[in-house]
Amino acid sequence: MPEPTAQDYQLDPELQSSVILTSLEWVKGWGRRNALWPVSFGLACCAMEMMAVAATKYDIDRFGAGVFRASPRQSDVMIVAGTVTHKMAPRVRRLYDQMPDPKYVIAMGACTVGGGPYVKHGYHVVQGVDLVVPVDIYLPGCPPRPEALIDAFRKLQHRISEKRGDTLRFDAVEKNREDQRRKAAGGEAAG
Amino acid sequence: MTNESDSQGSEAPPEDPVTLRALALLRKAHPDAVVDAVTTGRHPYIEVTADGLCDACLLLRDHDELLYDCCHLVTGVDRPDDQQIEVVYHLVSYARLPDDEYRKRAEKNDPWVALKVRVPRDKPEVPTVSNVWTGADWHERETYDLVGVIFTGREELRRILLPEDWPGHPLRKDWEFPVEYHGVPIVPPEAQ
Ligand code: SF4
């Protein structure tokens, strides 16, 4: 259904030129998507490209996402830029937990999407950050170019305005963990 | 054994003067410490006993003709076929850069002399050299972390790269991937 316009409410012409009608949700989405503040933290080589995106040449501030915050409590989006090691994973999770809702995650680079070059023999690398936090946008590349990160931001903005979110792999892992926990608890109770 | 690819025809491969000099002085001062030496090819080395390591290192550091003032790296190699673990030390000398022979080799990018120690795999204990070169401290911690070599006579041998509660030493050839680590599942390479 198209958005109702002032015409539909038969307002007098004077008001038609001075009043905007919309839904509150839409305004909220608009505000959210145009002021995405990323957490400033990078884990490996991909962080270089993230910094390039924030600098003058690519200037992510044009899309309202240039205010890199030094505290997760002031941020909306986490760009996981780089290799997530098993040692780092709990810290990533903690940063994510400290961010206020609504929060979004961009998995930047092959390492973060699925383990990247380390997926087979890298004993220290988490095989995808979506095993640790729910991911909204996957951005492959080693490293992705700054344009690609801008594209990821634009996609995220679309998602926010469409209020869409699917974090399938993380949900599956979470469910599995929950099942295991329940099984363990049940086993103890039975034993 | 490492130099077949470098030898040309039937000619004997050239000896490495830097290693030869260190070897001669070591043999003179601590004849019992030297087990074996390879002085030709791209990777010449001197193998010493674990007990003689500290003496050898002190000589290499302090002798006027050697002056190896920097421990470039310490690393470990797991050799399950021999039931041995090899610890390798690469030493370089900044004090000797004015020395022609040394500099000629330094320009070819391999200015070091390599020491090796072999220890049994089930009891990989090597005396520390962190009191000879302070810089060896973190290298030893790393070698302990990844290969599981126990360096004796030093403080605080704990992991440096991996988390404290990590299972085992991953550069051992028989190390197995854990199924999961703190709730994060791991797919081992065999299953990929
Ligand atoms: S994806 Fe490539 S560039 Fe990015 S962190 Fe991994 S190795 Fe580095």
Coordinates of C-alpha atoms and ligand atoms in Angstrom, one line a residue:
Chain A
M1 CA 0.0 0.0 0.0
P2 CA 1.4 3.4 -0.9
E3 CA 2.2 5.8 1.9
P4 CA -0.8 8.0 2.7
T5 CA -0.4 11.6 1.5
A6 CA -1.8 14.8 2.7
Q7 CA -4.3 14.6 -0.2
D8 CA -5.9 11.5 1.3
Y9 CA -6.8 13.4 4.4
Q10 CA -8.2 16.3 2.5
L11 CA -6.3 18.9 4.4
D12 CA -6.7 22.4 3.4
P13 CA -4.1 23.6 0.8
E14 CA -2.4 25.8 3.4
L15 CA -1.5 22.9 5.5
Q16 CA -0.6 20.7 2.6
S17 CA 2.5 22.7 1.9
S18 CA 3.6 22.8 5.5
V19 CA 2.8 19.3 7.0
I20 CA 4.5 16.0 6.3
L21 CA 2.7 12.8 7.1
T22 CA 4.5 9.6 7.6
S23 CA 4.8 6.7 10.0
L24 CA 6.9 7.0 13.1
E25 CA 8.6 3.7 12.2
W26 CA 9.7 5.2 8.9
V27 CA 11.2 8.2 10.6
K28 CA 13.0 6.0 13.1
G29 CA 14.5 3.9 10.3
W30 CA 15.5 7.0 8.4
G31 CA 17.3 8.3 11.4
R32 CA 18.9 5.0 12.1
R33 CA 20.2 4.3 8.7
N34 CA 21.7 7.7 8.1
A35 CA 23.6 7.9 11.3
L36 CA 25.3 4.6 11.6
W37 CA 28.2 5.0 14.1
P38 CA 30.8 2.2 13.8
V39 CA 32.9 0.9 16.7
S40 CA 36.5 1.7 15.9
F41 CA 38.3 -1.5 16.2
G42 CA 40.1 -3.6 13.6
L43 CA 41.7 -7.0 14.0
A44 CA 44.1 -7.4 11.1
C45 CA 44.9 -6.3 7.5
C46 CA 41.3 -5.6 6.6
A47 CA 41.3 -2.8 9.1
M48 CA 43.6 -0.9 6.8
E49 CA 40.8 -0.8 4.2
M50 CA 38.3 0.2 6.9
M51 CA 40.6 3.2 7.8
A52 CA 40.8 4.1 4.1
V53 CA 37.1 4.2 3.9
A54 CA 37.0 6.6 6.8
A55 CA 39.6 8.9 5.4
T56 CA 39.1 11.7 2.8
K57 CA 39.4 9.7 -0.4
Y58 CA 36.5 7.4 0.2
D59 CA 34.9 9.3 3.0
I60 CA 32.2 7.1 4.5
D61 CA 30.9 10.2 6.3
R62 CA 29.0 11.0 3.1
F63 CA 26.6 8.1 4.1
G64 CA 26.5 9.2 7.7
A65 CA 28.8 6.4 8.9
G66 CA 32.0 8.2 9.5
V67 CA 31.8 8.8 13.3
F68 CA 34.0 6.0 14.5
R69 CA 33.3 5.8 18.2
A70 CA 35.9 4.7 20.7
S71 CA 33.2 3.1 22.9
P72 CA 30.9 0.3 21.9
R73 CA 28.2 1.9 24.1
Q74 CA 27.9 4.8 21.6
S75 CA 27.9 2.6 18.4
D76 CA 25.3 1.1 16.1
V77 CA 27.4 -1.0 13.8
M78 CA 30.4 -3.2 14.3
I79 CA 32.6 -3.8 11.3
V80 CA 34.6 -6.9 12.2
A81 CA 37.6 -6.1 10.0
G82 CA 40.1 -8.9 10.2
T83 CA 41.0 -12.3 11.4
V84 CA 39.1 -13.4 14.5
T85 CA 41.2 -15.7 16.5
H86 CA 39.9 -17.9 19.2
K87 CA 41.7 -15.7 21.7
M88 CA 39.9 -12.7 20.4
A89 CA 36.5 -14.2 19.9
P90 CA 35.3 -13.6 23.5
R91 CA 36.4 -10.0 23.3
V92 CA 34.5 -9.5 20.1
R93 CA 31.4 -11.0 21.7
R94 CA 31.8 -8.7 24.7
L95 CA 32.0 -5.6 22.5
Y96 CA 28.9 -6.8 20.7
D97 CA 27.1 -7.3 24.0
Q98 CA 28.1 -3.8 25.2
M99 CA 26.5 -2.1 22.1
P100 CA 23.0 -0.8 22.7
D101 CA 20.2 -2.1 20.5
P102 CA 19.5 -1.8 17.6
K103 CA 22.9 -3.1 16.5
Y104 CA 24.3 -4.4 13.3
V105 CA 27.4 -6.4 12.3
I106 CA 29.3 -6.3 9.1
A107 CA 31.6 -9.2 8.6
M108 CA 34.4 -7.7 6.5
G109 CA 36.9 -9.9 4.6
A110 CA 37.3 -13.6 3.9
C111 CA 38.7 -14.3 7.4
T112 CA 35.7 -12.9 9.1
V113 CA 33.2 -14.4 6.7
G114 CA 34.5 -18.0 7.0
G115 CA 38.1 -18.3 8.2
G116 CA 39.7 -17.1 4.9
P117 CA 43.2 -18.3 4.2
Y118 CA 43.4 -19.9 7.6
V119 CA 40.3 -22.0 7.4
K120 CA 42.0 -25.3 6.9
H121 CA 45.2 -25.4 8.9
G122 CA 44.9 -22.3 11.0
Y123 CA 44.3 -23.8 14.4
H124 CA 43.9 -20.4 15.9
V125 CA 41.2 -18.8 13.7
V126 CA 37.5 -18.9 14.2
Q127 CA 35.8 -20.3 11.1
G128 CA 33.5 -17.4 10.6
V129 CA 32.6 -14.6 13.0
D130 CA 29.0 -15.6 12.7
L131 CA 29.8 -18.4 15.1
V132 CA 30.3 -15.7 17.7
V133 CA 28.0 -12.9 16.9
P134 CA 25.0 -12.6 14.5
V135 CA 26.1 -11.1 11.2
D136 CA 23.9 -8.8 9.0
I137 CA 26.1 -8.2 6.0
Y138 CA 28.8 -10.5 4.7
L139 CA 31.5 -8.8 2.7
P140 CA 34.0 -11.1 1.1
G141 CA 37.4 -10.2 -0.3
C142 CA 41.0 -10.4 0.9
P143 CA 40.8 -7.5 1.7
P144 CA 37.7 -6.0 0.2
R145 CA 38.3 -2.7 -1.5
P146 CA 37.0 0.4 0.1
E147 CA 34.2 0.7 -2.5
A148 CA 33.1 -2.7 -1.4
L149 CA 32.8 -1.6 2.2
I150 CA 30.8 1.4 1.1
D151 CA 28.5 -1.0 -0.9
A152 CA 28.2 -3.1 2.3
F153 CA 27.1 0.0 4.2
R154 CA 24.5 0.9 1.5
K155 CA 23.1 -2.6 1.7
L156 CA 22.9 -2.4 5.4
Q157 CA 21.1 0.9 5.1
H158 CA 18.6 -0.8 2.7
R159 CA 18.2 -3.6 5.2
I160 CA 17.5 -1.2 8.0
S161 CA 14.9 0.7 6.1
E162 CA 13.3 -2.6 5.1
K163 CA 13.5 -3.8 8.7
R164 CA 15.0 -7.1 7.5
G165 CA 17.3 -9.3 9.4
D166 CA 18.4 -12.9 9.1
T167 CA 21.3 -14.3 10.9
L168 CA 20.8 -17.9 10.1
R169 CA 24.2 -19.5 10.9
F170 CA 24.5 -17.8 14.3
D171 CA 20.9 -18.8 15.2
A172 CA 21.7 -22.4 14.2
V173 CA 24.8 -22.4 16.4
E174 CA 23.0 -20.8 19.3
K175 CA 20.2 -23.3 19.0
N176 CA 22.7 -26.1 19.0
R177 CA 24.4 -24.7 22.1
E178 CA 21.1 -24.3 23.8
D179 CA 20.2 -28.0 22.9
Q180 CA 23.5 -29.1 24.3
R181 CA 23.0 -27.1 27.5
R182 CA 19.6 -28.6 27.9
K183 CA 20.8 -32.1 27.2
A184 CA 23.6 -31.7 29.8
A185 CA 21.2 -30.3 32.4
G186 CA 18.7 -33.1 31.6
G187 CA 21.4 -35.7 31.8
E188 CA 22.5 -34.5 35.2
A189 CA 18.9 -34.4 36.4
A190 CA 18.4 -38.0 35.2
G191 CA 21.7 -39.2 36.6
Chain B
M1 CA 71.9 -33.7 3.7
T2 CA 70.6 -30.2 3.0
N3 CA 73.1 -29.3 0.3
E4 CA 72.5 -31.7 -2.6
S5 CA 70.6 -29.1 -4.6
D6 CA 73.4 -26.5 -4.2
S7 CA 76.3 -28.6 -5.2
Q8 CA 77.4 -28.2 -8.8
G9 CA 78.5 -31.4 -10.5
S10 CA 81.3 -33.3 -8.8
E11 CA 82.9 -30.2 -7.3
A12 CA 82.8 -30.0 -3.6
P13 CA 80.4 -27.3 -2.5
P14 CA 82.0 -24.3 -1.0
E15 CA 82.4 -24.2 2.8
D16 CA 80.8 -21.3 4.7
P17 CA 83.6 -19.3 6.3
V18 CA 81.4 -17.7 9.0
T19 CA 80.2 -21.1 10.3
L20 CA 83.7 -22.6 9.9
R21 CA 85.2 -19.9 12.1
A22 CA 82.6 -20.2 14.8
L23 CA 83.0 -24.0 14.7
A24 CA 86.8 -24.0 15.0
L25 CA 86.6 -21.7 18.0
L26 CA 83.8 -23.7 19.6
R27 CA 85.7 -27.0 19.1
K28 CA 88.8 -25.5 20.7
A29 CA 87.0 -24.1 23.8
H30 CA 84.3 -26.7 24.3
P31 CA 85.2 -29.9 22.4
D32 CA 82.5 -31.9 24.2
A33 CA 79.7 -29.5 23.4
V34 CA 79.8 -29.9 19.6
V35 CA 78.0 -32.9 18.3
D36 CA 77.9 -32.4 14.6
A37 CA 78.2 -29.6 12.0
V38 CA 77.2 -28.9 8.4
T39 CA 79.4 -26.2 7.0
T40 CA 78.3 -26.2 3.3
G41 CA 75.2 -25.3 1.4
R42 CA 72.5 -22.8 2.1
H43 CA 71.8 -23.8 5.6
P44 CA 75.0 -24.5 7.5
Y45 CA 74.6 -25.3 11.2
I46 CA 76.4 -26.4 14.3
E47 CA 74.7 -29.0 16.5
V48 CA 75.5 -28.8 20.2
T49 CA 74.5 -30.8 23.2
A50 CA 71.8 -29.5 25.5
D51 CA 74.3 -29.4 28.4
G52 CA 76.9 -27.5 26.4
L53 CA 74.4 -25.0 24.9
C54 CA 75.0 -22.2 27.5
D55 CA 78.8 -22.4 27.3
A56 CA 78.6 -22.4 23.5
C57 CA 76.3 -19.4 23.5
L58 CA 78.5 -17.4 25.9
L59 CA 81.5 -18.1 23.8
L60 CA 79.7 -17.0 20.6
R61 CA 78.6 -13.9 22.3
D62 CA 81.8 -12.9 24.1
H63 CA 84.7 -14.1 22.0
D64 CA 86.4 -11.2 20.3
E65 CA 86.3 -12.8 16.9
L66 CA 82.7 -13.9 17.0
L67 CA 80.7 -11.2 18.9
Y68 CA 77.2 -12.6 18.2
D69 CA 75.3 -10.0 20.0
C70 CA 71.8 -10.7 18.8
C71 CA 69.7 -13.8 19.0
H72 CA 67.7 -13.5 15.9
L73 CA 65.3 -16.3 16.4
V74 CA 64.6 -19.4 18.4
T75 CA 62.3 -22.0 17.0
G76 CA 61.5 -25.6 17.3
V77 CA 61.0 -28.4 14.8
D78 CA 59.1 -31.5 15.7
R79 CA 60.6 -34.7 14.3
P80 CA 58.4 -37.6 15.3
D81 CA 60.2 -40.1 13.0
D82 CA 63.4 -39.6 15.1
Q83 CA 61.4 -39.1 18.3
Q84 CA 63.3 -35.9 18.7
I85 CA 62.6 -32.2 18.9
E86 CA 65.1 -29.8 17.3
V87 CA 65.6 -26.3 18.7
V88 CA 67.2 -23.9 16.3
Y89 CA 68.9 -20.7 17.2
H90 CA 69.9 -18.1 14.7
L91 CA 72.6 -15.6 15.8
V92 CA 73.6 -12.5 14.1
S93 CA 76.3 -10.0 15.0
Y94 CA 75.9 -6.3 14.6
A95 CA 79.4 -5.6 16.1
R96 CA 81.0 -7.5 13.2
L97 CA 79.4 -5.7 10.3
P98 CA 82.7 -3.8 9.6
D99 CA 84.3 -7.2 9.1
D100 CA 84.5 -7.9 5.4
E101 CA 83.9 -11.7 5.3
Y102 CA 80.9 -11.3 7.6
R103 CA 79.5 -8.4 5.6
K104 CA 79.8 -10.3 2.3
R105 CA 77.6 -12.9 3.8
A106 CA 75.3 -10.4 5.3
E107 CA 74.8 -8.9 1.9
K108 CA 73.6 -12.3 0.6
N109 CA 71.0 -12.1 3.3
D110 CA 72.1 -15.0 5.4
P111 CA 74.5 -13.5 8.0
W112 CA 73.7 -15.8 10.8
V113 CA 75.3 -18.8 12.3
A114 CA 72.7 -21.4 13.3
L115 CA 72.9 -23.6 16.4
K116 CA 70.8 -26.7 16.8
V117 CA 70.0 -28.7 19.8
R118 CA 68.2 -32.1 19.6
V119 CA 66.3 -33.4 22.6
P120 CA 64.1 -36.4 23.1
R121 CA 60.5 -35.8 22.2
D122 CA 59.0 -37.1 25.4
K123 CA 61.3 -34.9 27.6
P124 CA 62.1 -31.8 25.5
E125 CA 64.2 -29.9 28.1
V126 CA 66.7 -27.3 27.0
P127 CA 68.5 -24.8 29.2
T128 CA 67.5 -21.3 28.6
V129 CA 69.6 -18.7 26.8
S130 CA 67.5 -15.8 27.9
N131 CA 70.2 -14.9 30.4
V132 CA 72.7 -14.7 27.5
W133 CA 70.5 -12.7 25.2
T134 CA 67.5 -11.1 26.9
G135 CA 65.8 -11.0 23.5
A136 CA 65.6 -14.7 23.5
D137 CA 63.0 -14.6 26.3
W138 CA 59.9 -14.2 24.2
H139 CA 61.2 -16.5 21.5
E140 CA 61.5 -19.2 24.1
R141 CA 58.0 -18.5 25.3
E142 CA 56.8 -18.8 21.8
T143 CA 58.7 -22.0 21.2
Y144 CA 57.2 -23.4 24.3
D145 CA 53.7 -22.2 23.3
L146 CA 53.7 -23.8 19.9
V147 CA 56.1 -26.7 20.0
G148 CA 56.1 -27.5 23.7
V149 CA 59.8 -27.2 24.4
I150 CA 60.5 -26.8 28.1
F151 CA 63.3 -24.2 28.7
T152 CA 64.8 -24.8 32.1
G153 CA 66.5 -22.3 34.4
R154 CA 64.3 -19.3 33.5
E155 CA 61.4 -17.6 35.1
E156 CA 57.8 -17.7 34.0
L157 CA 57.6 -20.1 31.1
R158 CA 54.1 -19.4 30.0
R159 CA 52.2 -19.1 26.8
I160 CA 52.7 -16.0 24.8
L161 CA 50.5 -16.2 21.7
L162 CA 47.7 -18.7 22.4
P163 CA 45.2 -18.4 25.3
E164 CA 46.4 -19.7 28.6
D165 CA 43.9 -22.7 28.6
W166 CA 44.6 -23.8 25.0
P167 CA 44.9 -27.6 24.6
G168 CA 48.4 -28.8 23.7
H169 CA 51.0 -27.4 21.4
P170 CA 49.7 -27.0 17.9
L171 CA 53.0 -27.3 15.9
R172 CA 53.6 -30.8 17.2
K173 CA 52.9 -33.1 14.3
D174 CA 50.5 -35.3 16.3
W175 CA 48.4 -32.4 17.7
E176 CA 44.7 -32.8 17.1
F177 CA 42.2 -30.0 16.6
P178 CA 39.8 -29.7 19.5
V179 CA 36.1 -30.1 18.6
E180 CA 35.3 -26.7 20.0
Y181 CA 36.9 -24.0 22.0
H182 CA 34.8 -22.1 24.5
G183 CA 31.6 -22.9 22.6
V184 CA 32.9 -22.0 19.2
P185 CA 32.8 -25.2 17.0
I186 CA 35.9 -26.1 15.0
V187 CA 35.9 -28.1 11.8
P188 CA 39.2 -30.0 11.6
P189 CA 41.1 -30.0 8.2
E190 CA 40.4 -33.7 7.7
A191 CA 36.7 -33.0 7.7
Q192 CA 36.8 -30.1 5.2
Ligands
SF4_1 S1 40.5 -11.3 4.7 FE1 42.6 -11.1 4.0 S2 43.0 -8.9 4.2 FE2 41.3 -9.4 5.5 S3 42.1 -9.9 7.5 FE3 41.9 -11.8 6.4 S4 43.9 -12.1 5.5 FE4 43.8 -10.0 6.1

